[in-house]
XYZ file of C-alpha atoms in Angstrom:
415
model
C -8.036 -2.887 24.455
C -8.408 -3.103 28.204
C -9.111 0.680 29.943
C -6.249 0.299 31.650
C -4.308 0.887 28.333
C -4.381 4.962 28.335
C -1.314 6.355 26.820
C 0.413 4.691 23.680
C 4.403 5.940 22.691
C 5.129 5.365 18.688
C 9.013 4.955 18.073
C 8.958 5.794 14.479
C 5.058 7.899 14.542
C 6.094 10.164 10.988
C 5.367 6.646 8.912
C 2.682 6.313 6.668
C 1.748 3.692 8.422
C 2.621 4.469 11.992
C 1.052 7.909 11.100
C -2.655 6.202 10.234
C -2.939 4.094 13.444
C -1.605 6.864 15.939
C -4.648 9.120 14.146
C -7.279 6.461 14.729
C -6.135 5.609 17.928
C -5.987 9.941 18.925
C -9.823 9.564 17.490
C -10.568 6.771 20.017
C -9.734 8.406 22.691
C -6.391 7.435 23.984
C -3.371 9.586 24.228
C -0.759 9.520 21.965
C 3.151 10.330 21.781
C 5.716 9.613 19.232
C 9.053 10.111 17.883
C 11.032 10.508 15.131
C 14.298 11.353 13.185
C 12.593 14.400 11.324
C 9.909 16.038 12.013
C 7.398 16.442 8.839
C 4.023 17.457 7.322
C 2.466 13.935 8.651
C 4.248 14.756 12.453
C 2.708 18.167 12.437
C -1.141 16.761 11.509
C -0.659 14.628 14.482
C 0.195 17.404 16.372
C -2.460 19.450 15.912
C -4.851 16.520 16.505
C -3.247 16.404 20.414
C -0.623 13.936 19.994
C 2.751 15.146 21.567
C 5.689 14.746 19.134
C 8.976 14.304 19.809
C 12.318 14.822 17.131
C 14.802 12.002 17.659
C 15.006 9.269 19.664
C 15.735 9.415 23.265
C 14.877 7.244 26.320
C 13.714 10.350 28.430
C 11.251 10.549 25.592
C 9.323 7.411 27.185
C 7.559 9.438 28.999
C 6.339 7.836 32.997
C 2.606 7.169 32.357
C 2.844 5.250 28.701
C 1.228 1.945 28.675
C 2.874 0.363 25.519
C 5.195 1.305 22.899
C 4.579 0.774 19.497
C 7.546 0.575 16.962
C 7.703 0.489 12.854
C 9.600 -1.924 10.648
C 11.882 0.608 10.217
C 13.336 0.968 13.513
C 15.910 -1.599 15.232
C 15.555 -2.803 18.853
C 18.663 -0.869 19.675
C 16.662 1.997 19.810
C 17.429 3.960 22.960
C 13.483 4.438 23.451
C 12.357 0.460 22.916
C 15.798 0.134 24.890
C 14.022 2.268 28.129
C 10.382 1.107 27.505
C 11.881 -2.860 27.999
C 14.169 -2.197 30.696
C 11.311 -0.411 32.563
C 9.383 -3.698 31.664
C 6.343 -1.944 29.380
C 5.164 -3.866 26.684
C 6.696 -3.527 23.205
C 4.740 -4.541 20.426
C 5.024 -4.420 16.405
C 2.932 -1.516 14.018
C 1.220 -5.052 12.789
C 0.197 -6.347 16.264
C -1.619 -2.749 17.424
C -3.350 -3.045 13.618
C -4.729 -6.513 14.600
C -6.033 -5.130 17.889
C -7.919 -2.709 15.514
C -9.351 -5.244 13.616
C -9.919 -7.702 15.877
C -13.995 -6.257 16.917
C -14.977 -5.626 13.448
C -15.231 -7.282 9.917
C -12.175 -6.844 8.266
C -10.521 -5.985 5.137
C -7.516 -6.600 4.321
C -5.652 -5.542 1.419
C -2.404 -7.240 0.558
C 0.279 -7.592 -3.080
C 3.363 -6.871 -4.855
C 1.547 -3.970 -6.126
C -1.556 -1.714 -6.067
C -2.399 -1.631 -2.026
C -2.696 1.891 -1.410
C -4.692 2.739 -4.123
C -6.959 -0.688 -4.074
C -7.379 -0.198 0.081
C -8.220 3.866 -0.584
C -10.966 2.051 -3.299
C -11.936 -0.132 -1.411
C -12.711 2.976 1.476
C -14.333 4.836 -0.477
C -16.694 2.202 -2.012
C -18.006 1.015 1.997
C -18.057 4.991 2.626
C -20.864 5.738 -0.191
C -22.422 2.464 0.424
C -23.344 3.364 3.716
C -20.800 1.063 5.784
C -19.086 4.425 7.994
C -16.094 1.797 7.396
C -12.558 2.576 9.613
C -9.840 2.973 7.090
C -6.370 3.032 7.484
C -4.236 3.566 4.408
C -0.286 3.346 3.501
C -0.818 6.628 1.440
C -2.478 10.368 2.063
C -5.558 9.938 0.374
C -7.303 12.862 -1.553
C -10.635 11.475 -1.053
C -10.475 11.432 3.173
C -9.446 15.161 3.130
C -5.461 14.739 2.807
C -4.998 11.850 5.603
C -4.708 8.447 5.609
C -7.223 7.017 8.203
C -10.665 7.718 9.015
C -12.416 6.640 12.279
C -15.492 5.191 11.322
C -18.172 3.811 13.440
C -19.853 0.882 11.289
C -18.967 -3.126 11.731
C -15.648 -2.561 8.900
C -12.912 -1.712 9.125
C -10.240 -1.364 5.549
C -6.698 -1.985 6.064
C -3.713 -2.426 4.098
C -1.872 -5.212 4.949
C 1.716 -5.363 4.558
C 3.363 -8.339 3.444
C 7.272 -7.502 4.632
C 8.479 -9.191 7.524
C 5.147 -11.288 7.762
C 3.524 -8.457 9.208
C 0.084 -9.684 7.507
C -0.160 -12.685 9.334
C -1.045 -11.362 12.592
C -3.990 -9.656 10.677
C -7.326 -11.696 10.912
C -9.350 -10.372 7.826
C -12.776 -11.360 6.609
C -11.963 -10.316 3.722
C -8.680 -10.411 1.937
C -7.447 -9.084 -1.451
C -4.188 -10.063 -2.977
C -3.675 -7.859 -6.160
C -0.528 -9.432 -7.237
C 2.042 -11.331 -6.360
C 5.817 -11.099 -7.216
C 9.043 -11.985 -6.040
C 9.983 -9.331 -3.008
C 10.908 -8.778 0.392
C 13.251 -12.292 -0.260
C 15.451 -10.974 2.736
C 12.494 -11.385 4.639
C 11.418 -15.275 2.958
C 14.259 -16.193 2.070
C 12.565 -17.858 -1.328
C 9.895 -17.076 -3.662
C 7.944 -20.283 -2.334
C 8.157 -19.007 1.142
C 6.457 -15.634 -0.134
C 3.797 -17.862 -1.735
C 3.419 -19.576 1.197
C 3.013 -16.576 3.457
C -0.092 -15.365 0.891
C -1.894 -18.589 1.014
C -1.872 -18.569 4.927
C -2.899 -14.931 4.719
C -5.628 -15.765 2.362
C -7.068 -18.966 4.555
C -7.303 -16.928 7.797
C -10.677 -15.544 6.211
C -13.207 -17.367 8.092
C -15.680 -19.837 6.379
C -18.297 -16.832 6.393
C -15.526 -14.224 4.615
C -14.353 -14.693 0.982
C -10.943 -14.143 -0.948
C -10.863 -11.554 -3.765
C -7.803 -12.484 -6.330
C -6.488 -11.413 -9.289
C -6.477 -13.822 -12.119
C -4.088 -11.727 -14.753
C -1.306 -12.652 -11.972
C 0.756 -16.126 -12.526
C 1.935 -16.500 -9.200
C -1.823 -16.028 -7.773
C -2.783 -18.949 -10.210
C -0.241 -21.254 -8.599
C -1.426 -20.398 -5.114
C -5.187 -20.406 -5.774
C -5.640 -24.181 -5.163
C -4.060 -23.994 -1.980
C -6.557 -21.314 -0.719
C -9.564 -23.385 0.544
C -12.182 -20.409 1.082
C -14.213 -19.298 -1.281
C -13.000 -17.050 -4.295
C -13.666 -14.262 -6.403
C -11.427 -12.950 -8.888
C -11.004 -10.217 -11.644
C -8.957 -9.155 -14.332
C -8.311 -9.006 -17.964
C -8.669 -12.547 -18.308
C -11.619 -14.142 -19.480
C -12.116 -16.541 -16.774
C -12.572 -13.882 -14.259
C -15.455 -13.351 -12.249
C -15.181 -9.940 -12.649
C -13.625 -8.323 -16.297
C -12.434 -5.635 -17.346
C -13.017 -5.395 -21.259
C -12.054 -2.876 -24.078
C -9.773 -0.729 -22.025
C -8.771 2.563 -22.677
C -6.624 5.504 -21.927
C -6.669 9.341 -22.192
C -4.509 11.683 -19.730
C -5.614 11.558 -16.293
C -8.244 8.906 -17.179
C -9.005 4.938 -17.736
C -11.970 3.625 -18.925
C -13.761 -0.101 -19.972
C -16.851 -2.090 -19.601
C -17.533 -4.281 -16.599
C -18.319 -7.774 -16.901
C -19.505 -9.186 -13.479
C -20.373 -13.223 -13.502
C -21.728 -12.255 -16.934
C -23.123 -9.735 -17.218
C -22.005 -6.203 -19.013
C -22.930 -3.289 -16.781
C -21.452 -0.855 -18.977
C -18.673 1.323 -18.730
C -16.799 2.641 -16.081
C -14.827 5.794 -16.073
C -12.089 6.479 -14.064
C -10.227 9.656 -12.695
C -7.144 7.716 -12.425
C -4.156 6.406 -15.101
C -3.381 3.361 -16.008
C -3.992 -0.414 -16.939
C -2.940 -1.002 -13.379
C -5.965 1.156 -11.612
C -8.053 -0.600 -13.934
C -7.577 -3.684 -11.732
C -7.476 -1.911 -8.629
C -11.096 -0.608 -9.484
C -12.178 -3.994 -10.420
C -10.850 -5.343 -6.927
C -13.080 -2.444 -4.952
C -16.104 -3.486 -7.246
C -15.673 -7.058 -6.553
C -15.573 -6.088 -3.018
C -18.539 -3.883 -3.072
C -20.850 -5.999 -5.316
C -20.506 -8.738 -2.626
C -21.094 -7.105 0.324
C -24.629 -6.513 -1.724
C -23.887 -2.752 -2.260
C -25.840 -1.609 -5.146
C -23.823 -1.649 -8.358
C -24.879 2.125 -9.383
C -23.327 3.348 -5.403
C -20.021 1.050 -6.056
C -19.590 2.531 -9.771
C -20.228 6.225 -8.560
C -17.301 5.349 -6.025
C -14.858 4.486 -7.791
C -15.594 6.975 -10.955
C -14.956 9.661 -8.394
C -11.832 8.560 -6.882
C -9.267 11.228 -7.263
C -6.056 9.131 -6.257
C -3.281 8.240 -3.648
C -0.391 10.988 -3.059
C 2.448 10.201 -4.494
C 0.908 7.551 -7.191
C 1.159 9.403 -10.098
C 0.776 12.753 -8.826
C 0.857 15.582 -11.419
C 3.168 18.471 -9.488
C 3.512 20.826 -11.847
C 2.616 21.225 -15.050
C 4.760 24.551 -16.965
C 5.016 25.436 -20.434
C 3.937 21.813 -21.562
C 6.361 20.267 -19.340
C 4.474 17.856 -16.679
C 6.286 16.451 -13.366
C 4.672 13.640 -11.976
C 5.726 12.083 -8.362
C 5.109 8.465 -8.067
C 6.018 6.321 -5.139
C 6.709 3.129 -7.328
C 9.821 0.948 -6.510
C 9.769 -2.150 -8.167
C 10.174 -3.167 -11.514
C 6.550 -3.830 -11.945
C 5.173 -0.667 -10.684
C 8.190 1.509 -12.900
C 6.661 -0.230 -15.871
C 3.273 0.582 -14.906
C 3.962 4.362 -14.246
C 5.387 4.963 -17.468
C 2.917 2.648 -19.332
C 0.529 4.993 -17.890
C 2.517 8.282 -18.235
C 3.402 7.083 -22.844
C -0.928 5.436 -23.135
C -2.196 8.497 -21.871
C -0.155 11.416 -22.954
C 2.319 10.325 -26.269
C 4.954 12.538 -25.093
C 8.604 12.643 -24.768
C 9.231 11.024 -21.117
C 12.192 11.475 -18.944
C 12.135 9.266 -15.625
C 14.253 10.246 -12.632
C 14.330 6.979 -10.628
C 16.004 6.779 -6.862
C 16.371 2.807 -5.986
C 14.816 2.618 -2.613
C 16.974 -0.272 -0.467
C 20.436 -1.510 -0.969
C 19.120 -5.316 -0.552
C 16.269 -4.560 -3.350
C 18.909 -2.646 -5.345
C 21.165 -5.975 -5.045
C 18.143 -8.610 -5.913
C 16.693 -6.727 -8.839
C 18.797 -4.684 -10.458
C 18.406 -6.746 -13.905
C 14.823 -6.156 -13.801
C 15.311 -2.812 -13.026
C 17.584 -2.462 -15.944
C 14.509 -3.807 -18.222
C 11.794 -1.190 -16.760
C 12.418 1.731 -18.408
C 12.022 0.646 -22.387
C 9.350 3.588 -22.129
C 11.303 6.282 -20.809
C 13.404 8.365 -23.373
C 16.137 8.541 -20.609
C 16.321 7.622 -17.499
C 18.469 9.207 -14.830
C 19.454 6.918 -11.443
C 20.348 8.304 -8.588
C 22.166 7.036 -5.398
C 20.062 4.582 -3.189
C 17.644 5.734 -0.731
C 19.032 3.718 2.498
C 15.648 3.226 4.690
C 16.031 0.728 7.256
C 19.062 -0.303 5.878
C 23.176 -0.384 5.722
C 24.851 0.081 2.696
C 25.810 -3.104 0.901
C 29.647 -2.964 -0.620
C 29.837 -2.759 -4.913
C 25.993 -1.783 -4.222
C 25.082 1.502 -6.272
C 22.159 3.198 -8.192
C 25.149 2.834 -11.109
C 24.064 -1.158 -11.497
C 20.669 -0.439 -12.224
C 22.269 2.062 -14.595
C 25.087 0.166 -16.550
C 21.519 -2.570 -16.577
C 19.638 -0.444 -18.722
C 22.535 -0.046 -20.715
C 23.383 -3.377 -21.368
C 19.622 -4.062 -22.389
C 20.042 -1.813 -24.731
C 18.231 1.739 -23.295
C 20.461 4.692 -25.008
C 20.119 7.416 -23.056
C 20.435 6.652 -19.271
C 22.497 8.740 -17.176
């Protein structure tokens, strides 16, 4: 950014991913002030890295010497602050157009899906970390492994993003490198269709320039009916058997996952993770993929990801008491319910009880069938009223039609 950018106003600065870029940009030098509704753990961090916080949103809060305001997806243009900053005539720009700026001098990496982003861009860190990269990484989740934050300032040529797919916030990104780790129908308030979603991934995927490369998984249906549309060049993993890179003989124990690599061929043995779950199996094989490519040295990428402790909030044991374990996961599709508690009945073979808040009125609406299928492997499930987010309520829209689902697929305990 030009020098005569100095001060930069977040409407919205308590988001996870608000929270990453006001930390990076604190670390570059600039200062920083935000707002927002409630004041939290993530708010205070800031805080005591200089950033001055404000609680609520007011126009006095836009303060005389800010340069641009930055605002998340989940704040309207009615806001009295974006309100002042564009009568006053400073520039207003999207969380998604500050992260390009932040790419837009280095190689980057960005990490889009349904599914598995977090965890596959914390990976992804980590592996360019021990290989000796000093990558920047900004992450939609507080990540163990950078010391309970989600960005690091790094000063090497990379830089590791998660890129967001709602709203088309992922096509102002210009990666070098870009994973998609799945691919489902989501967001359609945003697309409209499930071929406009598609469409949005493939234009992600061909903004890698003719020097970058794509990294896809194969396991995923809708990746295979985009992959000849994506004209740069392609590696992908999986399960599957055509993949450049496998994963094969999987298994599960507790906190753990394990299986043997394939890479183009080869067996390089097996790979032990810290982490749950068919579904961080594939997230590791993504980082691999990633490493192996950018020629780090197989032994460096394997110690990487064997030591990665986890995302916040993705299966997080909280408490464990009198054999009773609570686990906090941030998973709010179908997909990623199934996961969690595919993870929570392979590794444990316990009783499981899943308490399940339906985040969004317009998912709740869309989905609520498939929501009524994910929870075979719970021995009840409980449903609670909707979390609202960025959203109004929807009439006749109520955690109780994701419950009466589950009924009516047959799931006999659900309250």
């Amino acid at each position: 950014m030009f020098s005569t950018v100095k001060k930069i106003h977040f409407v919205g600065i308590g988001g996870i991913g608000m929270s990453g870029i006001a930390e990076i940009l604190i670390d570059q030098g600039f200062k920083v002030t935000g707002s927002d509704k409630q004041l939290s753990e993530i708010t205070q961090r800031l805080e005591n890295l200089g950033a001055k916080i404000y609680q609520g949103h007011a126009p006095e809060h836009v303060e005389d010497d800010v340069d641009v305001v930055v605002y998340s997806s989940a704040v309207k243009m009615d806001n009295p602050e974006i309100q002042e900053a564009m009568r006053r005539k400073i520039p207003v720009i999207r969380r998604a157009e500050m992260l390009a700026e932040l790419m837009r001098l280095k190689y980057g990496i960005g990490i889009a899906g349904t599914h598995g982003k977090t965890t596959t861009t914390s990976m992804v860190g980590l592996v360019l970390i021990e290989g000796g990269f000093d990558p920047t990484v900004i992450v939609g989740g507080v990540l163990r492994d950078l010391g309970g934050t989600n960005a690091r300032l790094g000063h090497g040529n990379f830089i590791v993003v998660e890129a967001d797919e709602f709203d088309r916030s992922f096509l102002q990104l210009t990666p070098t490198i870009a994973v998609i780790t799945t691919l489902e129908a989501e967001h359609l308030d945003s697309y409209g269709n499930i071929e406009e979603l598609k469409s949005a991934f493939v234009d992600f995927a061909n903004k890698v320039p003719f020097y970058g490369f794509v990294v896809l998984c194969l396991d995923e249906p809708m990746i295979q009916d985009i992959m000849p549309l994506i004209k740069k060049r392609v590696i992908t993993y999986g399960l599957n058997a055509q993949a450049d890179i496998q994963a094969v003989e999987p298994e599960f124990k507790e906190r753990s996952s394990s299986y043997n690599l394939i890479y183009k061929g080869k067996n390089y043995g097996r790979i032990n993770l810290q982490v749950p779950g068919l579904h961080n199996v594939k997230n590791s094989l993504a980082a691999i993929a990633v490493g192996m490519e950018l020629g780090i040295e197989f032994e460096i990428v394997k110690s990487a990801v064997e030591k990665f402790k986890g995302v916040y909030r993705r299966f997080e044991i909280r408490a464990e008491v009198n054999n009773v374990m609570v686990v906090d996961d941030y998973a709010h599709h179908p997909t990623e319910i199934k996961a969690v508690l595919q993870a929570a009945k392979d590794g444990w073979k316990r009783r499981v009880i899943a308490v399940f808040q339906p985040h969004l009125y317009s998912r709740t609406r869309d989905f609520y069938q498939e929501f009524g299928r994910s929870f075979f492997n719970a021995d009840v499930c409980v449903i609670t009223d909707i979390y609202t987010a960025r959203e109004e309520p929807i009439e006749g829209v109520t955690g109780e039609l994701i419950a009466n689902s589950a009924r009516n697929f047959g799931h006999k305990e659900v309250h």
